mmCIF file of C-alpha atoms and ligand atoms in Angstrom:
data_model
loop_
_atom_site.group_PDB
_atom_site.id
_atom_site.type_symbol
_atom_site.label_atom_id
_atom_site.label_comp_id
_atom_site.label_asym_id
_atom_site.label_seq_id
_atom_site.Cartn_x
_atom_site.Cartn_y
_atom_site.Cartn_z
ATOM 1 C CA MET A 293 109.271 110.623 153.411
ATOM 2 C CA ALA A 294 112.342 108.547 152.666
ATOM 3 C CA VAL A 295 115.620 110.367 152.267
ATOM 4 C CA ARG A 296 116.497 110.898 148.603
ATOM 5 C CA SER A 297 119.387 108.834 147.441
ATOM 6 C CA ASP A 298 120.782 111.203 144.849
ATOM 7 C CA ILE A 299 122.630 114.447 144.469
ATOM 8 C CA VAL A 300 120.568 116.591 142.104
ATOM 9 C CA VAL A 301 122.535 118.254 139.324
ATOM 10 C CA SER A 302 120.645 121.079 137.589
ATOM 11 C CA SER A 303 119.851 120.610 133.921
ATOM 12 C CA ALA A 304 122.176 123.482 132.937
ATOM 13 C CA VAL A 305 125.120 121.970 134.823
ATOM 14 C CA GLN A 306 124.324 118.469 133.563
ATOM 15 C CA ALA A 307 124.247 119.690 129.986
ATOM 16 C CA ALA A 308 127.569 121.518 130.342
ATOM 17 C CA LEU A 309 129.288 118.544 131.950
ATOM 18 C CA ALA A 310 127.937 116.153 129.321
ATOM 19 C CA ALA A 311 129.147 118.445 126.530
ATOM 20 C CA GLY A 312 132.598 118.826 128.106
ATOM 21 C CA GLU A 313 132.064 122.548 128.619
ATOM 22 C CA PRO A 314 133.595 124.573 131.460
ATOM 23 C CA VAL A 315 131.801 124.615 134.807
ATOM 24 C CA VAL A 316 132.834 126.473 137.975
ATOM 25 C CA ALA A 317 131.372 125.589 141.372
ATOM 26 C CA LEU A 318 130.457 128.338 143.856
ATOM 27 C CA GLU A 319 129.916 127.899 147.581
ATOM 28 C CA SER A 320 126.831 129.112 149.395
ATOM 29 C CA THR A 321 128.093 129.663 152.973
ATOM 30 C CA LEU A 322 129.855 132.730 151.696
ATOM 31 C CA ILE A 323 126.427 133.972 150.531
ATOM 32 C CA ALA A 324 124.310 132.871 153.516
ATOM 33 C CA HIS A 325 126.751 133.416 156.378
ATOM 34 C CA GLY A 326 129.745 135.326 155.003
ATOM 35 C CA LEU A 327 128.036 138.409 153.546
ATOM 36 C CA PRO A 328 125.261 140.512 155.111
ATOM 37 C CA ARG A 329 121.698 140.573 153.815
ATOM 38 C CA PRO A 330 120.470 141.981 151.475
ATOM 39 C CA ARG A 331 123.751 142.636 149.657
ATOM 40 C CA ASN A 332 124.469 138.911 149.619
ATOM 41 C CA ARG A 333 121.650 138.138 147.179
ATOM 42 C CA ASP A 334 122.953 140.637 144.631
ATOM 43 C CA VAL A 335 126.406 139.090 144.913
ATOM 44 C CA ALA A 336 125.020 135.564 144.535
ATOM 45 C CA VAL A 337 123.264 136.526 141.317
ATOM 46 C CA GLU A 338 126.156 138.647 140.033
ATOM 47 C CA LEU A 339 128.736 135.868 140.433
ATOM 48 C CA GLU A 340 126.615 133.466 138.418
ATOM 49 C CA GLN A 341 125.977 136.054 135.694
ATOM 50 C CA ASP A 342 129.659 136.883 135.535
ATOM 51 C CA LEU A 343 130.559 133.248 134.878
ATOM 52 C CA GLN A 344 127.855 132.973 132.224
ATOM 53 C CA ARG A 345 129.183 136.078 130.491
ATOM 54 C CA ARG A 346 132.589 134.427 130.363
ATOM 55 C CA GLY A 347 131.151 131.314 128.729
ATOM 56 C CA VAL A 348 131.302 129.215 131.882
ATOM 57 C CA THR A 349 128.347 127.466 133.540
ATOM 58 C CA PRO A 350 128.012 128.382 137.235
ATOM 59 C CA ALA A 351 127.175 125.673 139.749
ATOM 60 C CA THR A 352 126.239 127.180 143.089
ATOM 61 C CA ILE A 353 125.915 124.346 145.599
ATOM 62 C CA ALA A 354 123.594 124.035 148.617
ATOM 63 C CA VAL A 355 121.227 121.620 150.327
ATOM 64 C CA ILE A 356 117.571 122.538 149.740
ATOM 65 C CA ASP A 357 114.929 120.777 151.845
ATOM 66 C CA GLY A 358 117.263 117.873 152.433
ATOM 67 C CA VAL A 359 118.407 117.524 148.819
ATOM 68 C CA PRO A 360 122.030 118.295 147.885
ATOM 69 C CA ARG A 361 121.882 120.451 144.758
ATOM 70 C CA ILE A 362 124.626 121.256 142.271
ATOM 71 C CA GLY A 363 123.420 124.319 140.383
ATOM 72 C CA LEU A 364 120.497 126.209 141.893
ATOM 73 C CA GLU A 365 117.374 127.551 140.267
ATOM 74 C CA GLU A 366 117.007 131.272 140.949
ATOM 75 C CA ALA A 367 114.340 130.792 143.635
ATOM 76 C CA ASP A 368 116.631 128.461 145.599
ATOM 77 C CA LEU A 369 119.615 130.787 145.170
ATOM 78 C CA LEU A 370 117.564 133.668 146.589
ATOM 79 C CA ARG A 371 116.308 131.474 149.399
ATOM 80 C CA VAL A 372 119.855 130.641 150.434
ATOM 81 C CA ALA A 373 120.583 134.374 150.525
ATOM 82 C CA ASP A 374 117.388 135.483 152.294
ATOM 83 C CA ASP A 375 116.201 132.713 154.603
ATOM 84 C CA PRO A 376 117.671 132.906 158.114
ATOM 85 C CA ASP A 377 116.774 129.239 158.684
ATOM 86 C CA VAL A 378 119.397 128.173 156.158
ATOM 87 C CA VAL A 379 122.088 126.606 158.353
ATOM 88 C CA LYS A 380 125.828 126.264 157.746
ATOM 89 C CA LEU A 381 126.789 122.797 156.551
ATOM 90 C CA SER A 382 130.271 121.387 156.565
ATOM 91 C CA VAL A 383 130.868 117.833 155.354
ATOM 92 C CA ARG A 384 129.836 116.117 158.564
ATOM 93 C CA ASP A 385 126.536 118.025 158.591
ATOM 94 C CA LEU A 386 125.472 116.917 155.097
ATOM 95 C CA PRO A 387 123.942 113.534 155.966
ATOM 96 C CA ALA A 388 122.087 114.954 158.965
ATOM 97 C CA ALA A 389 120.651 117.802 156.879
ATOM 98 C CA CYS A 390 119.553 115.330 154.193
ATOM 99 C CA ALA A 391 117.947 112.999 156.716
ATOM 100 C CA THR A 392 116.031 115.769 158.463
ATOM 101 C CA GLY A 393 115.024 117.677 155.338
ATOM 102 C CA ARG A 394 116.859 120.852 156.311
ATOM 103 C CA SER A 395 118.176 123.531 154.013
ATOM 104 C CA GLY A 396 121.732 124.645 154.383
ATOM 105 C CA ALA A 397 124.587 126.494 152.791
ATOM 106 C CA THR A 398 127.748 124.563 151.981
ATOM 107 C CA THR A 399 131.227 125.578 153.140
ATOM 108 C CA VAL A 400 134.393 125.223 151.099
ATOM 109 C CA ALA A 401 134.683 121.660 152.419
ATOM 110 C CA SER A 402 131.169 120.487 151.571
ATOM 111 C CA THR A 403 131.030 122.446 148.299
ATOM 112 C CA ALA A 404 134.333 120.924 147.165
ATOM 113 C CA LEU A 405 133.150 117.453 148.090
ATOM 114 C CA LEU A 406 129.813 117.733 146.265
ATOM 115 C CA ALA A 407 131.362 119.438 143.228
ATOM 116 C CA ALA A 408 134.005 116.738 142.886
ATOM 117 C CA ARG A 409 131.325 114.036 143.182
ATOM 118 C CA ALA A 410 129.551 115.648 140.214
ATOM 119 C CA GLY A 411 132.767 115.786 138.175
ATOM 120 C CA ILE A 412 133.346 119.542 138.470
ATOM 121 C CA ARG A 413 137.049 120.462 138.435
ATOM 122 C CA LEU A 414 137.037 124.182 139.328
ATOM 123 C CA PHE A 415 135.696 126.009 142.356
ATOM 124 C CA ALA A 416 135.865 129.725 143.155
ATOM 125 C CA THR A 417 135.453 131.102 146.662
ATOM 126 C CA GLY A 418 136.597 134.023 148.826
ATOM 127 C CA GLY A 419 138.861 132.732 151.554
ATOM 128 C CA LEU A 420 139.475 129.201 152.766
ATOM 129 C CA GLY A 421 138.786 128.128 156.301
ATOM 130 C CA GLY A 422 141.909 127.169 158.201
ATOM 131 C CA VAL A 423 143.596 126.922 161.564
ATOM 132 C CA HIS A 424 142.207 129.415 164.066
ATOM 133 C CA ARG A 425 144.432 131.423 166.366
ATOM 134 C CA GLY A 426 144.708 129.614 169.677
ATOM 135 C CA ALA A 427 144.037 126.262 168.000
ATOM 136 C CA GLN A 428 146.651 124.666 170.260
ATOM 137 C CA ASP A 429 144.053 125.006 173.029
ATOM 138 C CA SER A 430 140.735 125.042 171.156
ATOM 139 C CA PHE A 431 141.621 122.495 168.428
ATOM 140 C CA ASP A 432 139.650 124.772 166.081
ATOM 141 C CA GLU A 433 140.762 123.884 162.582
ATOM 142 C CA SER A 434 138.319 124.124 159.683
ATOM 143 C CA ALA A 435 137.223 120.869 158.090
ATOM 144 C CA ASP A 436 138.086 122.634 154.826
ATOM 145 C CA LEU A 437 141.687 121.502 155.257
ATOM 146 C CA VAL A 438 141.204 117.768 155.720
ATOM 147 C CA THR A 439 138.517 117.724 153.052
ATOM 148 C CA LEU A 440 140.783 119.400 150.507
ATOM 149 C CA ALA A 441 143.420 116.793 151.312
ATOM 150 C CA ALA A 442 141.092 114.106 149.966
ATOM 151 C CA THR A 443 139.163 115.962 147.262
ATOM 152 C CA PRO A 444 140.516 116.376 143.728
ATOM 153 C CA ILE A 445 139.376 119.885 142.820
ATOM 154 C CA THR A 446 141.071 123.197 142.086
ATOM 155 C CA VAL A 447 140.002 125.985 144.422
ATOM 156 C CA VAL A 448 140.690 129.623 143.590
ATOM 157 C CA CYS A 449 140.771 131.790 146.724
ATOM 158 C CA ALA A 450 142.419 134.977 147.997
ATOM 159 C CA GLY A 451 144.332 133.065 150.661
ATOM 160 C CA VAL A 452 142.924 132.966 154.158
ATOM 161 C CA LYS A 453 141.767 135.836 156.298
ATOM 162 C CA SER A 454 144.034 137.166 158.998
ATOM 163 C CA ILE A 455 141.344 136.167 161.501
ATOM 164 C CA LEU A 456 143.101 132.786 161.217
ATOM 165 C CA ASP A 457 146.620 131.635 162.064
ATOM 166 C CA VAL A 458 147.994 131.957 158.532
ATOM 167 C CA GLY A 459 151.320 130.227 159.216
ATOM 168 C CA ALA A 460 149.695 127.255 160.915
ATOM 169 C CA THR A 461 147.186 126.963 158.074
ATOM 170 C CA LEU A 462 150.009 126.798 155.519
ATOM 171 C CA GLU A 463 151.814 124.175 157.609
ATOM 172 C CA ARG A 464 148.684 122.046 157.721
ATOM 173 C CA LEU A 465 148.146 122.381 153.964
ATOM 174 C CA GLU A 466 151.710 121.124 153.525
ATOM 175 C CA THR A 467 151.202 118.173 155.876
ATOM 176 C CA LEU A 468 147.932 117.302 154.178
ATOM 177 C CA GLY A 469 149.484 117.232 150.725
ATOM 178 C CA VAL A 470 147.458 120.077 149.264
ATOM 179 C CA THR A 471 149.240 121.768 146.338
ATOM 180 C CA VAL A 472 149.371 125.560 146.780
ATOM 181 C CA LEU A 473 150.068 127.784 143.767
ATOM 182 C CA GLY A 474 150.604 131.530 143.999
ATOM 183 C CA TYR A 475 148.761 133.108 141.089
ATOM 184 C CA ARG A 476 151.192 135.750 139.819
ATOM 185 C CA THR A 477 152.543 136.027 143.364
ATOM 186 C CA SER A 478 155.342 134.470 145.393
ATOM 187 C CA THR A 479 153.781 135.165 148.787
ATOM 188 C CA PHE A 480 150.580 133.788 150.246
ATOM 189 C CA PRO A 481 147.876 136.465 149.981
ATOM 190 C CA GLY A 482 146.137 137.654 153.142
ATOM 191 C CA PHE A 483 142.649 138.038 151.716
ATOM 192 C CA TYR A 484 142.035 141.681 152.745
ATOM 193 C CA LEU A 485 145.686 142.426 151.995
ATOM 194 C CA PRO A 486 147.561 141.232 148.887
ATOM 195 C CA HIS A 487 150.500 139.809 150.833
ATOM 196 C CA THR A 488 151.391 138.041 154.027
ATOM 197 C CA SER A 489 154.928 137.423 155.269
ATOM 198 C CA TYR A 490 154.680 133.787 154.125
ATOM 199 C CA ASP A 491 156.512 132.751 150.967
ATOM 200 C CA LEU A 492 155.090 130.174 148.589
ATOM 201 C CA ASP A 493 157.110 127.473 146.868
ATOM 202 C CA TRP A 494 155.222 127.695 143.580
ATOM 203 C CA ARG A 495 154.217 130.631 141.467
ATOM 204 C CA VAL A 496 152.207 130.341 138.258
ATOM 205 C CA SER A 497 151.827 133.110 135.734
ATOM 206 C CA ASP A 498 148.748 132.196 133.717
ATOM 207 C CA PRO A 499 145.618 130.001 133.597
ATOM 208 C CA GLN A 500 147.349 127.455 131.361
ATOM 209 C CA GLN A 501 149.944 126.713 134.049
ATOM 210 C CA VAL A 502 147.152 125.980 136.498
ATOM 211 C CA ALA A 503 145.463 123.694 133.959
ATOM 212 C CA ASP A 504 148.822 121.968 133.347
ATOM 213 C CA THR A 505 149.219 121.460 137.107
ATOM 214 C CA MET A 506 145.777 119.814 137.152
ATOM 215 C CA THR A 507 146.795 117.547 134.278
ATOM 216 C CA ALA A 508 149.976 116.567 136.097
ATOM 217 C CA ALA A 509 148.086 115.890 139.337
ATOM 218 C CA ASP A 510 145.720 113.597 137.407
ATOM 219 C CA THR A 511 148.625 111.806 135.765
ATOM 220 C CA LEU A 512 150.166 111.273 139.179
ATOM 221 C CA GLY A 513 146.880 109.954 140.510
ATOM 222 C CA LEU A 514 146.684 112.517 143.296
ATOM 223 C CA ALA A 515 143.393 112.722 145.156
ATOM 224 C CA SER A 516 144.169 116.043 146.837
ATOM 225 C CA ALA A 517 143.090 119.560 145.917
ATOM 226 C CA ILE A 518 145.056 122.320 144.238
ATOM 227 C CA VAL A 519 144.695 125.708 145.913
ATOM 228 C CA VAL A 520 145.235 128.701 143.633
ATOM 229 C CA ALA A 521 146.029 131.702 145.826
ATOM 230 C CA ASN A 522 145.005 134.829 143.950
ATOM 231 C CA PRO A 523 145.885 138.142 145.644
ATOM 232 C CA LEU A 524 143.753 141.265 145.436
ATOM 233 C CA PRO A 525 145.259 144.076 143.370
ATOM 234 C CA ALA A 526 146.945 146.514 145.798
ATOM 235 C CA ASP A 527 144.457 149.292 145.009
ATOM 236 C CA GLN A 528 141.548 147.086 146.147
ATOM 237 C CA ALA A 529 143.072 146.146 149.503
ATOM 238 C CA LEU A 530 141.785 147.165 152.932
ATOM 239 C CA ASP A 531 143.655 149.957 154.745
ATOM 240 C CA PRO A 532 146.247 147.988 156.786
ATOM 241 C CA VAL A 533 145.900 150.235 159.862
ATOM 242 C CA LEU A 534 142.125 149.796 159.950
ATOM 243 C CA HIS A 535 142.648 146.081 159.314
ATOM 244 C CA ASP A 536 144.970 145.610 162.296
ATOM 245 C CA ARG A 537 142.770 147.550 164.692
ATOM 246 C CA VAL A 538 139.570 145.725 163.777
ATOM 247 C CA LEU A 539 141.306 142.352 163.810
ATOM 248 C CA ALA A 540 142.458 142.846 167.402
ATOM 249 C CA ASP A 541 138.955 143.912 168.496
ATOM 250 C CA ALA A 542 137.174 141.101 166.650
ATOM 251 C CA LEU A 543 139.414 138.421 168.156
ATOM 252 C CA ALA A 544 139.062 139.870 171.661
ATOM 253 C CA TRP A 545 135.259 140.007 171.404
ATOM 254 C CA ALA A 546 134.993 136.462 170.081
ATOM 255 C CA ALA A 547 137.031 135.252 173.069
ATOM 256 C CA GLU A 548 135.060 137.396 175.553
ATOM 257 C CA ARG A 549 131.731 136.079 174.312
ATOM 258 C CA GLY A 550 132.870 132.484 174.193
ATOM 259 C CA ILE A 551 131.984 132.110 170.491
ATOM 260 C CA ARG A 552 132.750 128.522 169.521
ATOM 261 C CA GLY A 553 132.509 125.915 166.781
ATOM 262 C CA LYS A 554 131.058 126.840 163.448
ATOM 263 C CA ALA A 555 129.842 130.200 164.776
ATOM 264 C CA VAL A 556 133.418 131.537 165.015
ATOM 265 C CA THR A 557 134.020 132.330 161.340
ATOM 266 C CA PRO A 558 130.644 134.068 160.699
ATOM 267 C CA PHE A 559 131.046 136.074 163.930
ATOM 268 C CA LEU A 560 134.486 137.329 162.940
ATOM 269 C CA LEU A 561 133.363 138.175 159.400
ATOM 270 C CA GLU A 562 130.306 140.089 160.620
ATOM 271 C CA THR A 563 132.376 142.000 163.163
ATOM 272 C CA PHE A 564 134.870 142.935 160.466
ATOM 273 C CA HIS A 565 132.160 144.219 158.133
ATOM 274 C CA ARG A 566 130.535 146.262 160.893
ATOM 275 C CA GLU A 567 133.683 147.694 162.423
ATOM 276 C CA THR A 568 135.243 148.749 159.125
ATOM 277 C CA GLY A 569 132.051 150.614 158.246
ATOM 278 C CA GLY A 570 131.483 148.264 155.313
ATOM 279 C CA ALA A 571 134.972 148.718 153.822
ATOM 280 C CA SER A 572 135.926 145.080 154.434
ATOM 281 C CA LEU A 573 132.686 144.027 152.772
ATOM 282 C CA GLU A 574 133.638 145.741 149.526
ATOM 283 C CA VAL A 575 137.099 144.171 149.702
ATOM 284 C CA ASN A 576 135.548 140.781 150.355
ATOM 285 C CA ILE A 577 133.209 141.062 147.382
ATOM 286 C CA ASN A 578 136.033 142.197 145.095
ATOM 287 C CA ALA A 579 138.155 139.249 146.197
ATOM 288 C CA VAL A 580 135.397 136.818 145.300
ATOM 289 C CA ARG A 581 134.839 138.533 141.939
ATOM 290 C CA ASN A 582 138.553 138.294 141.133
ATOM 291 C CA ASN A 583 138.620 134.640 142.096
ATOM 292 C CA VAL A 584 135.604 133.875 139.918
ATOM 293 C CA ALA A 585 137.382 135.532 136.982
ATOM 294 C CA VAL A 586 140.543 133.457 137.486
ATOM 295 C CA ALA A 587 138.565 130.246 137.972
ATOM 296 C CA ALA A 588 136.710 130.969 134.718
ATOM 297 C CA ASP A 589 140.001 131.512 132.869
ATOM 298 C CA VAL A 590 141.405 128.261 134.240
ATOM 299 C CA ALA A 591 138.210 126.370 133.357
ATOM 300 C CA LEU A 592 138.420 127.716 129.798
ATOM 301 C CA ALA A 593 142.096 126.705 129.562
ATOM 302 C CA TRP A 594 141.292 123.283 130.978
ATOM 303 C CA HIS A 595 138.657 122.707 128.299
ATOM 304 C CA ALA A 596 140.468 124.408 125.417
ATOM 305 C CA PRO A 597 140.868 122.316 122.262
ATOM 306 C CA GLY A 598 144.026 120.241 122.530
ATOM 307 C CA SER A 599 144.079 120.348 126.335
ATOM 308 C CA ALA A 600 144.174 117.104 128.303
ATOM 309 C CA ALA A 601 140.530 117.504 129.349
ATOM 310 C CA ALA A 602 139.362 118.016 125.777
ATOM 311 C CA ARG A 603 141.128 114.901 124.483
HETATM 312 N N1 LIG B 779 136.474 132.482 155.121
HETATM 313 C C1 LIG B 779 136.089 133.623 154.548
HETATM 314 N N2 LIG B 779 134.788 133.789 154.189
HETATM 315 C C2 LIG B 779 133.870 132.794 154.372
HETATM 316 C C3 LIG B 779 134.317 131.578 154.949
HETATM 317 C C4 LIG B 779 135.616 131.465 155.288
HETATM 318 O O1 LIG B 779 136.908 134.503 154.362
HETATM 319 O O2 LIG B 779 132.693 132.979 154.040
HETATM 320 C C5 LIG B 779 133.352 130.432 155.086
HETATM 321 C C6 LIG B 779 133.629 129.386 153.992
HETATM 322 O O3 LIG B 779 132.404 128.786 153.639
HETATM 323 C C7 LIG B 779 134.503 128.378 154.726
HETATM 324 C C8 LIG B 779 133.886 128.411 156.097
HETATM 325 O O4 LIG B 779 134.494 127.097 154.159
HETATM 326 O O5 LIG B 779 133.575 129.779 156.317
HETATM 327 C C9 LIG B 779 134.816 127.880 157.156
HETATM 328 O O6 LIG B 779 134.121 127.755 158.346
HETATM 329 P P1 LIG B 779 134.731 126.868 159.547
HETATM 330 O O7 LIG B 779 135.937 127.624 159.983
HETATM 331 O O8 LIG B 779 133.629 126.818 160.548
HETATM 332 O O9 LIG B 779 135.042 125.535 158.925
HETATM 333 MN MN1 LIG B 780 135.896 125.691 163.351
#
């Protein structure tokens, strides 16, 4: 069979985009490879329902049998969550998966790319990929960073996980021209923890200021992403002592076992969930929920009557 030449946008997402209604993209690697089965399928469904309740159309993105899909029918969403043959697809993997008819979950990079192609302006995720510790030797830097440099979309995340080199990740985002906004915070959040020791240059206080930043970026003709860094409330954070202990173990084990390439992030996440007795999993899920809520608010502000997008 010939490879399909289109990206398939679900009828719900198509209708919302055509009507100028708010849409928020969701990534699927977080579901397939970031959260353990079977909890991941409940989260996948819950995130979509939460957006719908807020008056926003969800667009979970994945490649199903070689077809890139923006907005999944329930059966495909559950397949992404349940099927161990669903591979992890960053941008460079997309054409190969399409050509060979594979199914795969999209990372921040490939989700952002596909969402932007479809005209979606908002994207909610958990944590971004970034520069790994020891990258000066391994060269391990997520393709999320270079993709965001060239993809005009607003990504709401809880910062990056401390499994990464947070400082180096922020330096690369600066070099790459990616706008970073602290959402009601002046420090970069550390995913499991509300703060890191890294200050941010820009703090916004409400969804409208994010929407106004998007308008300004459009006016300026920027092709880069805007990252909205949304910290967890302090009472939802992971115990810092447990965090530091598990982090040290997880990094040591990854090195010992020679985990490399795209297996590194899922290995570290799984180790964290196991070694914190599931505590990091609850924190992770709460972070994603919070980010979905902020992305929905920004999408609503972006489409509000009188806003630039609505004109
Ligand atoms: N960070 C998280 N949770 C995740 C990921 C990153 O806290 O689930 C996933 C995202 O899909 C991200 C990807 O885009 O891992 C980055 O993988 P890599 O480092 O291989 O690019
Ligand atoms: Mn990598």
